[in-house]
Amino acid sequence: GAIEILTGPNSRYGVAIKNGFDLALDEVNKTGVLGGKKLVIQYEDTAGNKDQAVNAARKLIGLAKVPLILGPTLSNEMFAAGPVANEQKVLIVGTSTTATGITAIGPYVFRTSLPESDVIPVTLKAAQTKFGIKKVAVMYANDDAFSKSGYDVFKATLDKLGIQTLTTETFGSKDSDFSAQLTKIKSLNPDAIVVSALVEPASGILLGARAIGIDPKVRFIGGNGFNSPKLGDIAGDAADGTLVGSPWFIAKDDAANTKFVANYRAKYKDDPDQFSAQAYDTLHIVANAIDKAGAADSEKIKTALQATKYTGVMGPFSFTDNRDPADASGVVVIEMKGGKFQILK
């Protein structure tokens, strides 16, 4: 089963994830699993609603009798649906859930996405070193688990690096007017603006900042929610100079990634993003675990999954004892220029 946001504003993440799953599924099913059987994914759409994520988990477990669930898309959905799967002893594997505490839900909860605590410190350190950033303003959505968790990591890292926080401004994840917060921030003259938010409000903040005349030299530094090509599509030139950390980049020069990007473009007539890359690797990881388990049984797959060692488009992968990704060495800092991300040089 797979629980993803396939409609609504945050479908920008869920559709990319589904594409990654389906591309890998095509490859897996050329040989099959468990002696040549075809792997099938039953998708459930949450539209970004955590109650729908809970209902989807119950449907997949109770009616479809799936041994494993992929997703949900967002951390607040996982905090709602994860306990349902864990209580029923059905594996649930997040590919895009980066908030602190995801795998602490229980022993049947895994994730293949690096937590913000591994990525944000790399981003802020690069910004401090390269651009001499000494004082920042901070903004975050206070009604979203992912955004609040990202803020907590930003705050702790800023303190550790000795970067001054001039003000901390909050907003709602469905807000579209950020003029009050941005006007205050403009008056404080920060070196950069740090934002923890999903791509829709993030884009609105960038557009709003440039509209009121915040100097383009004042860079935005984002968390994982910024990690979508849609940021450039929506915000355009207003996004130029934005910095974000990523465990994957489209121009990564190795054979596996080059093949993945080419095949993705051929199938979808579009570029993959970090979320589709993580999903692509995850489907291969899960298929390998099912095959090694020798049965479509949650307990046996859980044992095989914990022991997984896999090298894919994200690089070498294995799980920690806490069921998080074991290696954060592949994180790169990327910068938006001309509506496209490129590696910060």
CSV table of C-alpha atoms in Angstrom, one decimal:
chain,number,residue,atom,x,y,z
A,1,GLY,CA,0.0,0.0,0.0
A,2,ALA,CA,1.0,3.6,-0.5
A,3,ILE,CA,-0.5,6.7,1.3
A,4,GLU,CA,0.4,9.9,-0.6
A,5,ILE,CA,-0.9,13.4,-1.3
A,6,LEU,CA,-2.1,13.0,-4.9
A,7,THR,CA,-4.5,16.0,-5.0
A,8,GLY,CA,-4.5,19.5,-3.5
A,9,PRO,CA,-1.6,22.0,-2.9
A,10,ASN,CA,0.9,19.6,-1.5
A,11,SER,CA,0.4,17.0,-4.3
A,12,ARG,CA,3.6,18.6,-5.7
A,13,TYR,CA,5.4,16.2,-3.3
A,14,GLY,CA,3.0,13.2,-3.5
A,15,VAL,CA,2.9,13.0,-7.3
A,16,ALA,CA,6.7,13.1,-7.6
A,17,ILE,CA,6.9,10.3,-5.0
A,18,LYS,CA,4.3,8.2,-6.8
A,19,ASN,CA,6.3,8.7,-10.1
A,20,GLY,CA,9.4,7.5,-8.3
A,21,PHE,CA,7.6,4.4,-7.0
A,22,ASP,CA,6.1,3.6,-10.3
A,23,LEU,CA,9.3,3.9,-12.3
A,24,ALA,CA,11.1,1.5,-9.9
A,25,LEU,CA,8.1,-0.8,-9.9
A,26,ASP,CA,8.4,-1.2,-13.7
A,27,GLU,CA,12.1,-2.3,-13.1
A,28,VAL,CA,11.3,-4.6,-10.2
A,29,ASN,CA,8.5,-6.4,-12.1
A,30,LYS,CA,10.8,-7.3,-15.0
A,31,THR,CA,12.1,-10.0,-12.7
A,32,GLY,CA,9.5,-9.9,-10.0
A,33,VAL,CA,9.8,-10.9,-6.3
A,34,LEU,CA,9.2,-14.1,-4.4
A,35,GLY,CA,10.0,-16.3,-7.3
A,36,GLY,CA,8.8,-14.0,-10.1
A,37,LYS,CA,5.5,-12.7,-8.7
A,38,LYS,CA,4.5,-9.1,-9.7
A,39,LEU,CA,4.6,-6.4,-7.0
A,40,VAL,CA,1.5,-4.2,-7.0
A,41,ILE,CA,1.0,-0.9,-5.1
A,42,GLN,CA,-2.5,0.2,-4.0
A,43,TYR,CA,-2.5,4.0,-3.7
A,44,GLU,CA,-4.6,6.0,-1.3
A,45,ASP,CA,-4.9,9.8,-1.6
A,46,THR,CA,-4.9,11.9,1.6
A,47,ALA,CA,-5.2,15.3,-0.1
A,48,GLY,CA,-2.9,16.4,2.7
A,49,ASN,CA,-5.4,15.6,5.5
A,50,LYS,CA,-4.1,13.6,8.4
A,51,ASP,CA,-7.5,12.1,9.2
A,52,GLN,CA,-7.6,10.8,5.6
A,53,ALA,CA,-4.1,9.3,6.2
A,54,VAL,CA,-5.5,7.4,9.2
A,55,ASN,CA,-8.5,6.2,7.3
A,56,ALA,CA,-6.2,5.1,4.4
A,57,ALA,CA,-3.9,3.1,6.8
A,58,ARG,CA,-6.9,1.4,8.3
A,59,LYS,CA,-8.3,0.5,4.8
A,60,LEU,CA,-5.0,-0.8,3.6
A,61,ILE,CA,-4.4,-2.9,6.7
A,62,GLY,CA,-8.0,-4.1,7.3
A,63,LEU,CA,-9.3,-4.5,3.8
A,64,ALA,CA,-6.4,-4.9,1.5
A,65,LYS,CA,-4.4,-6.8,4.0
A,66,VAL,CA,-1.1,-5.3,2.9
A,67,PRO,CA,2.1,-6.4,4.7
A,68,LEU,CA,3.8,-3.0,4.2
A,69,ILE,CA,2.7,0.7,3.7
A,70,LEU,CA,4.8,3.3,1.9
A,71,GLY,CA,4.3,6.9,3.1
A,72,PRO,CA,2.5,9.0,4.1
A,73,THR,CA,3.9,12.1,2.4
A,74,LEU,CA,4.1,14.6,5.3
A,75,SER,CA,5.3,14.2,8.9
A,76,ASN,CA,2.1,15.3,10.5
A,77,GLU,CA,0.3,12.6,8.5
A,78,MET,CA,2.9,10.0,9.7
A,79,PHE,CA,2.4,11.1,13.3
A,80,ALA,CA,-1.3,10.3,12.8
A,81,ALA,CA,-1.1,7.1,10.6
A,82,GLY,CA,2.1,5.6,11.9
A,83,PRO,CA,0.7,4.6,15.3
A,84,VAL,CA,-2.2,2.8,13.5
A,85,ALA,CA,0.2,0.7,11.4
A,86,ASN,CA,2.5,0.1,14.4
A,87,GLU,CA,-0.3,-1.1,16.6
A,88,GLN,CA,-1.3,-3.6,14.0
A,89,LYS,CA,2.3,-4.7,13.5
A,90,VAL,CA,2.3,-3.7,9.8
A,91,LEU,CA,5.5,-2.0,8.4
A,92,ILE,CA,5.2,1.6,7.4
A,93,VAL,CA,8.1,3.3,5.5
A,94,GLY,CA,8.3,7.0,5.1
A,95,THR,CA,10.2,8.4,2.2
A,96,SER,CA,9.7,12.1,2.8
A,97,THR,CA,9.0,12.4,6.5
A,98,THR,CA,11.9,14.4,8.0
A,99,ALA,CA,10.6,15.6,11.4
A,100,THR,CA,12.2,14.6,14.6
A,101,GLY,CA,10.6,11.6,16.3
A,102,ILE,CA,9.2,9.8,13.3
A,103,THR,CA,10.8,6.4,14.0
A,104,ALA,CA,10.1,6.8,17.8
A,105,ILE,CA,6.5,6.1,17.0
A,106,GLY,CA,7.3,2.4,17.2
A,107,PRO,CA,9.4,-0.5,15.9
A,108,TYR,CA,7.3,-1.0,12.7
A,109,VAL,CA,8.0,2.6,11.5
A,110,PHE,CA,11.0,3.1,9.2
A,111,ARG,CA,12.1,6.0,7.0
A,112,THR,CA,14.5,6.4,4.2
A,113,SER,CA,14.5,10.2,4.2
A,114,LEU,CA,17.3,12.0,6.2
A,115,PRO,CA,15.9,13.9,9.1
A,116,GLU,CA,16.2,17.7,9.1
A,117,SER,CA,18.6,17.3,12.0
A,118,ASP,CA,21.1,15.8,9.6
A,119,VAL,CA,20.6,18.3,6.7
A,120,ILE,CA,19.9,21.8,8.2
A,121,PRO,CA,23.3,22.1,10.0
A,122,VAL,CA,25.2,21.4,6.7
A,123,THR,CA,23.1,24.2,5.0
A,124,LEU,CA,23.6,26.8,7.8
A,125,LYS,CA,27.3,26.1,8.1
A,126,ALA,CA,27.8,26.5,4.4
A,127,ALA,CA,25.9,29.8,4.5
A,128,GLN,CA,27.9,31.1,7.4
A,129,THR,CA,31.3,30.1,5.8
A,130,LYS,CA,30.6,31.3,2.3
A,131,PHE,CA,28.5,34.4,2.9
A,132,GLY,CA,29.6,35.5,6.4
A,133,ILE,CA,26.1,35.4,7.7
A,134,LYS,CA,26.0,36.7,11.3
A,135,LYS,CA,22.4,37.7,11.9
A,136,VAL,CA,19.1,36.2,10.6
A,137,ALA,CA,15.4,36.5,10.9
A,138,VAL,CA,13.5,33.2,11.3
A,139,MET,CA,10.0,32.3,10.0
A,140,TYR,CA,8.1,29.0,10.4
A,141,ALA,CA,4.6,27.6,10.1
A,142,ASN,CA,3.5,26.8,13.6
A,143,ASP,CA,0.6,24.6,12.7
A,144,ASP,CA,2.5,21.9,10.9
A,145,ALA,CA,4.6,19.2,12.5
A,146,PHE,CA,7.3,19.1,9.8
A,147,SER,CA,7.7,22.9,9.8
A,148,LYS,CA,7.8,23.2,13.6
A,149,SER,CA,10.4,20.4,13.8
A,150,GLY,CA,12.5,22.1,11.1
A,151,TYR,CA,12.3,25.3,13.1
A,152,ASP,CA,13.6,23.5,16.3
A,153,VAL,CA,16.6,22.3,14.3
A,154,PHE,CA,17.3,25.7,12.8
A,155,LYS,CA,17.1,27.3,16.2
A,156,ALA,CA,19.5,24.9,17.8
A,157,THR,CA,21.9,25.1,14.9
A,158,LEU,CA,21.9,28.9,14.8
A,159,ASP,CA,22.7,29.0,18.5
A,160,LYS,CA,25.5,26.5,18.1
A,161,LEU,CA,27.0,28.4,15.2
A,162,GLY,CA,26.7,31.7,17.1
A,163,ILE,CA,24.5,33.3,14.5
A,164,GLN,CA,22.2,35.9,16.0
A,165,THR,CA,18.4,35.6,15.6
A,166,LEU,CA,16.9,39.1,15.3
A,167,THR,CA,13.2,37.9,15.4
A,168,THR,CA,11.2,34.8,15.1
A,169,GLU,CA,7.9,35.2,13.1
A,170,THR,CA,5.2,32.5,12.8
A,171,PHE,CA,2.4,32.0,10.3
A,172,GLY,CA,-0.2,29.3,9.3
A,173,SER,CA,0.6,26.8,6.6
A,174,LYS,CA,-2.4,27.9,4.6
A,175,ASP,CA,-1.6,31.6,4.9
A,176,SER,CA,-1.0,33.7,1.7
A,177,ASP,CA,-0.3,37.1,3.2
A,178,PHE,CA,3.1,37.5,5.0
A,179,SER,CA,3.4,41.2,4.6
A,180,ALA,CA,3.3,42.0,8.4
A,181,GLN,CA,6.1,39.6,9.2
A,182,LEU,CA,8.2,40.6,6.2
A,183,THR,CA,7.8,44.3,6.9
A,184,LYS,CA,9.1,43.8,10.4
A,185,ILE,CA,12.0,41.7,9.2
A,186,LYS,CA,12.9,44.3,6.6
A,187,SER,CA,13.3,46.9,9.3
A,188,LEU,CA,15.7,44.7,11.2
A,189,ASN,CA,18.1,44.4,8.2
A,190,PRO,CA,19.1,40.7,8.5
A,191,ASP,CA,21.9,39.0,6.5
A,192,ALA,CA,19.5,36.2,5.7
A,193,ILE,CA,16.0,34.9,6.3
A,194,VAL,CA,15.6,31.3,7.6
A,195,VAL,CA,12.3,29.6,6.8
A,196,SER,CA,10.8,26.3,7.7
A,197,ALA,CA,7.7,25.7,5.6
A,198,LEU,CA,6.3,23.6,2.8
A,199,VAL,CA,6.6,24.8,-0.8
A,200,GLU,CA,3.3,26.7,-1.1
A,201,PRO,CA,3.8,29.1,1.8
A,202,ALA,CA,7.6,29.2,1.1
A,203,SER,CA,6.9,30.5,-2.4
A,204,GLY,CA,4.5,33.1,-1.1
A,205,ILE,CA,7.1,34.3,1.4
A,206,LEU,CA,9.8,34.7,-1.3
A,207,LEU,CA,7.4,36.6,-3.6
A,208,GLY,CA,6.2,38.8,-0.7
A,209,ALA,CA,9.7,39.6,0.4
A,210,ARG,CA,10.8,40.9,-3.0
A,211,ALA,CA,7.5,42.7,-3.5
A,212,ILE,CA,8.1,44.9,-0.4
A,213,GLY,CA,11.7,45.6,-1.5
A,214,ILE,CA,13.7,43.2,0.7
A,215,ASP,CA,17.1,43.3,-1.0
A,216,PRO,CA,17.8,40.2,-3.2
A,217,LYS,CA,21.2,40.1,-1.5
A,218,VAL,CA,19.4,39.0,1.6
A,219,ARG,CA,19.3,35.2,1.0
A,220,PHE,CA,16.6,32.8,2.1
A,221,ILE,CA,17.7,29.6,3.7
A,222,GLY,CA,15.1,26.8,3.7
A,223,GLY,CA,14.5,23.4,5.1
A,224,ASN,CA,13.4,20.3,3.2
A,225,GLY,CA,10.0,21.8,2.2
A,226,PHE,CA,11.9,24.1,-0.2
A,227,ASN,CA,13.4,21.1,-2.0
A,228,SER,CA,11.1,21.1,-5.0
A,229,PRO,CA,11.4,22.5,-8.5
A,230,LYS,CA,8.0,24.0,-7.9
A,231,LEU,CA,9.7,26.7,-5.7
A,232,GLY,CA,11.3,28.1,-8.9
A,233,ASP,CA,8.1,27.5,-10.9
A,234,ILE,CA,6.0,29.5,-8.5
A,235,ALA,CA,8.4,32.1,-7.1
A,236,GLY,CA,10.4,32.7,-10.3
A,237,ASP,CA,13.2,35.2,-9.9
A,238,ALA,CA,12.2,35.9,-6.3
A,239,ALA,CA,13.6,32.5,-5.4
A,240,ASP,CA,17.1,33.3,-6.8
A,241,GLY,CA,19.8,32.9,-4.2
A,242,THR,CA,17.7,30.6,-2.0
A,243,LEU,CA,19.9,27.9,-0.2
A,244,VAL,CA,18.7,24.5,0.9
A,245,GLY,CA,20.4,21.2,1.8
A,246,SER,CA,19.6,18.0,-0.1
A,247,PRO,CA,20.7,14.4,0.1
A,248,TRP,CA,20.3,14.2,-3.7
A,249,PHE,CA,20.9,16.4,-6.8
A,250,ILE,CA,19.8,15.8,-10.4
A,251,ALA,CA,23.3,16.5,-11.8
A,252,LYS,CA,25.0,14.0,-9.5
A,253,ASP,CA,27.5,12.3,-11.7
A,254,ASP,CA,27.3,8.5,-11.4
A,255,ALA,CA,25.9,5.8,-13.7
A,256,ALA,CA,22.9,4.9,-11.5
A,257,ASN,CA,21.7,8.5,-11.2
A,258,THR,CA,22.3,9.3,-14.9
A,259,LYS,CA,20.2,6.2,-15.8
A,260,PHE,CA,17.4,7.1,-13.3
A,261,VAL,CA,17.2,10.7,-14.6
A,262,ALA,CA,17.1,9.6,-18.3
A,263,ASN,CA,14.4,7.0,-17.6
A,264,TYR,CA,12.3,9.4,-15.5
A,265,ARG,CA,12.4,12.0,-18.2
A,266,ALA,CA,11.4,9.4,-20.8
A,267,LYS,CA,8.5,8.2,-18.8
A,268,TYR,CA,7.1,11.5,-17.4
A,269,LYS,CA,8.5,14.2,-19.7
A,270,ASP,CA,9.7,16.0,-16.6
A,271,ASP,CA,12.7,16.2,-14.3
A,272,PRO,CA,12.8,14.1,-11.1
A,273,ASP,CA,13.3,15.9,-7.8
A,274,GLN,CA,14.6,14.7,-4.4
A,275,PHE,CA,11.3,13.2,-3.5
A,276,SER,CA,11.0,11.1,-6.6
A,277,ALA,CA,14.6,9.9,-6.2
A,278,GLN,CA,14.0,8.9,-2.6
A,279,ALA,CA,10.8,7.1,-3.5
A,280,TYR,CA,12.6,5.3,-6.4
A,281,ASP,CA,15.3,4.0,-4.2
A,282,THR,CA,12.8,3.1,-1.4
A,283,LEU,CA,10.8,0.9,-3.7
A,284,HIS,CA,13.9,-1.0,-4.7
A,285,ILE,CA,14.9,-1.4,-1.0
A,286,VAL,CA,11.5,-2.6,-0.1
A,287,ALA,CA,11.3,-5.1,-3.0
A,288,ASN,CA,14.7,-6.5,-2.1
A,289,ALA,CA,13.5,-6.9,1.5
A,290,ILE,CA,10.3,-8.7,0.4
A,291,ASP,CA,12.3,-11.0,-1.8
A,292,LYS,CA,14.8,-11.8,0.9
A,293,ALA,CA,12.0,-12.4,3.4
A,294,GLY,CA,10.7,-15.1,1.2
A,295,ALA,CA,7.1,-14.2,2.0
A,296,ALA,CA,4.7,-11.3,2.1
A,297,ASP,CA,4.8,-11.2,5.8
A,298,SER,CA,5.4,-8.1,7.9
A,299,GLU,CA,7.6,-9.7,10.5
A,300,LYS,CA,9.9,-11.4,8.0
A,301,ILE,CA,10.1,-8.3,5.8
A,302,LYS,CA,10.9,-6.2,8.9
A,303,THR,CA,13.9,-8.4,9.7
A,304,ALA,CA,15.1,-8.2,6.1
A,305,LEU,CA,14.5,-4.5,5.9
A,306,GLN,CA,16.5,-3.8,9.1
A,307,ALA,CA,19.5,-5.7,7.5
A,308,THR,CA,19.3,-4.0,4.2
A,309,LYS,CA,22.4,-2.6,2.5
A,310,TYR,CA,21.6,-1.0,-0.9
A,311,THR,CA,23.4,1.4,-3.2
A,312,GLY,CA,21.1,3.5,-5.4
A,313,VAL,CA,20.7,7.0,-6.8
A,314,MET,CA,20.9,8.4,-3.3
A,315,GLY,CA,24.2,6.6,-2.7
A,316,PRO,CA,25.0,3.8,-0.2
A,317,PHE,CA,22.0,3.1,2.1
A,318,SER,CA,21.4,1.2,5.3
A,319,PHE,CA,19.3,1.7,8.4
A,320,THR,CA,20.4,2.5,11.9
A,321,ASP,CA,19.2,0.5,14.9
A,322,ASN,CA,16.5,3.2,15.2
A,323,ARG,CA,15.3,2.6,11.6
A,324,ASP,CA,16.6,5.9,10.2
A,325,PRO,CA,19.1,6.3,7.3
A,326,ALA,CA,22.6,5.5,8.6
A,327,ASP,CA,24.6,7.8,6.3
A,328,ALA,CA,24.3,11.6,5.9
A,329,SER,CA,27.6,12.1,4.1
A,330,GLY,CA,25.9,12.7,0.7
A,331,VAL,CA,24.2,16.0,1.7
A,332,VAL,CA,24.9,18.9,-0.7
A,333,VAL,CA,23.9,22.5,-0.5
A,334,ILE,CA,22.0,23.8,-3.5
A,335,GLU,CA,21.2,27.3,-4.7
A,336,MET,CA,18.3,28.5,-6.8
A,337,LYS,CA,19.3,30.4,-9.9
A,338,GLY,CA,17.1,31.3,-12.8
A,339,GLY,CA,14.3,29.1,-11.5
A,340,LYS,CA,16.6,26.0,-11.2
A,341,PHE,CA,18.6,24.5,-8.4
A,342,GLN,CA,22.4,24.0,-8.8
A,343,ILE,CA,25.1,23.0,-6.5
A,344,LEU,CA,26.5,25.9,-4.4
A,345,LYS,CA,30.1,26.6,-5.4
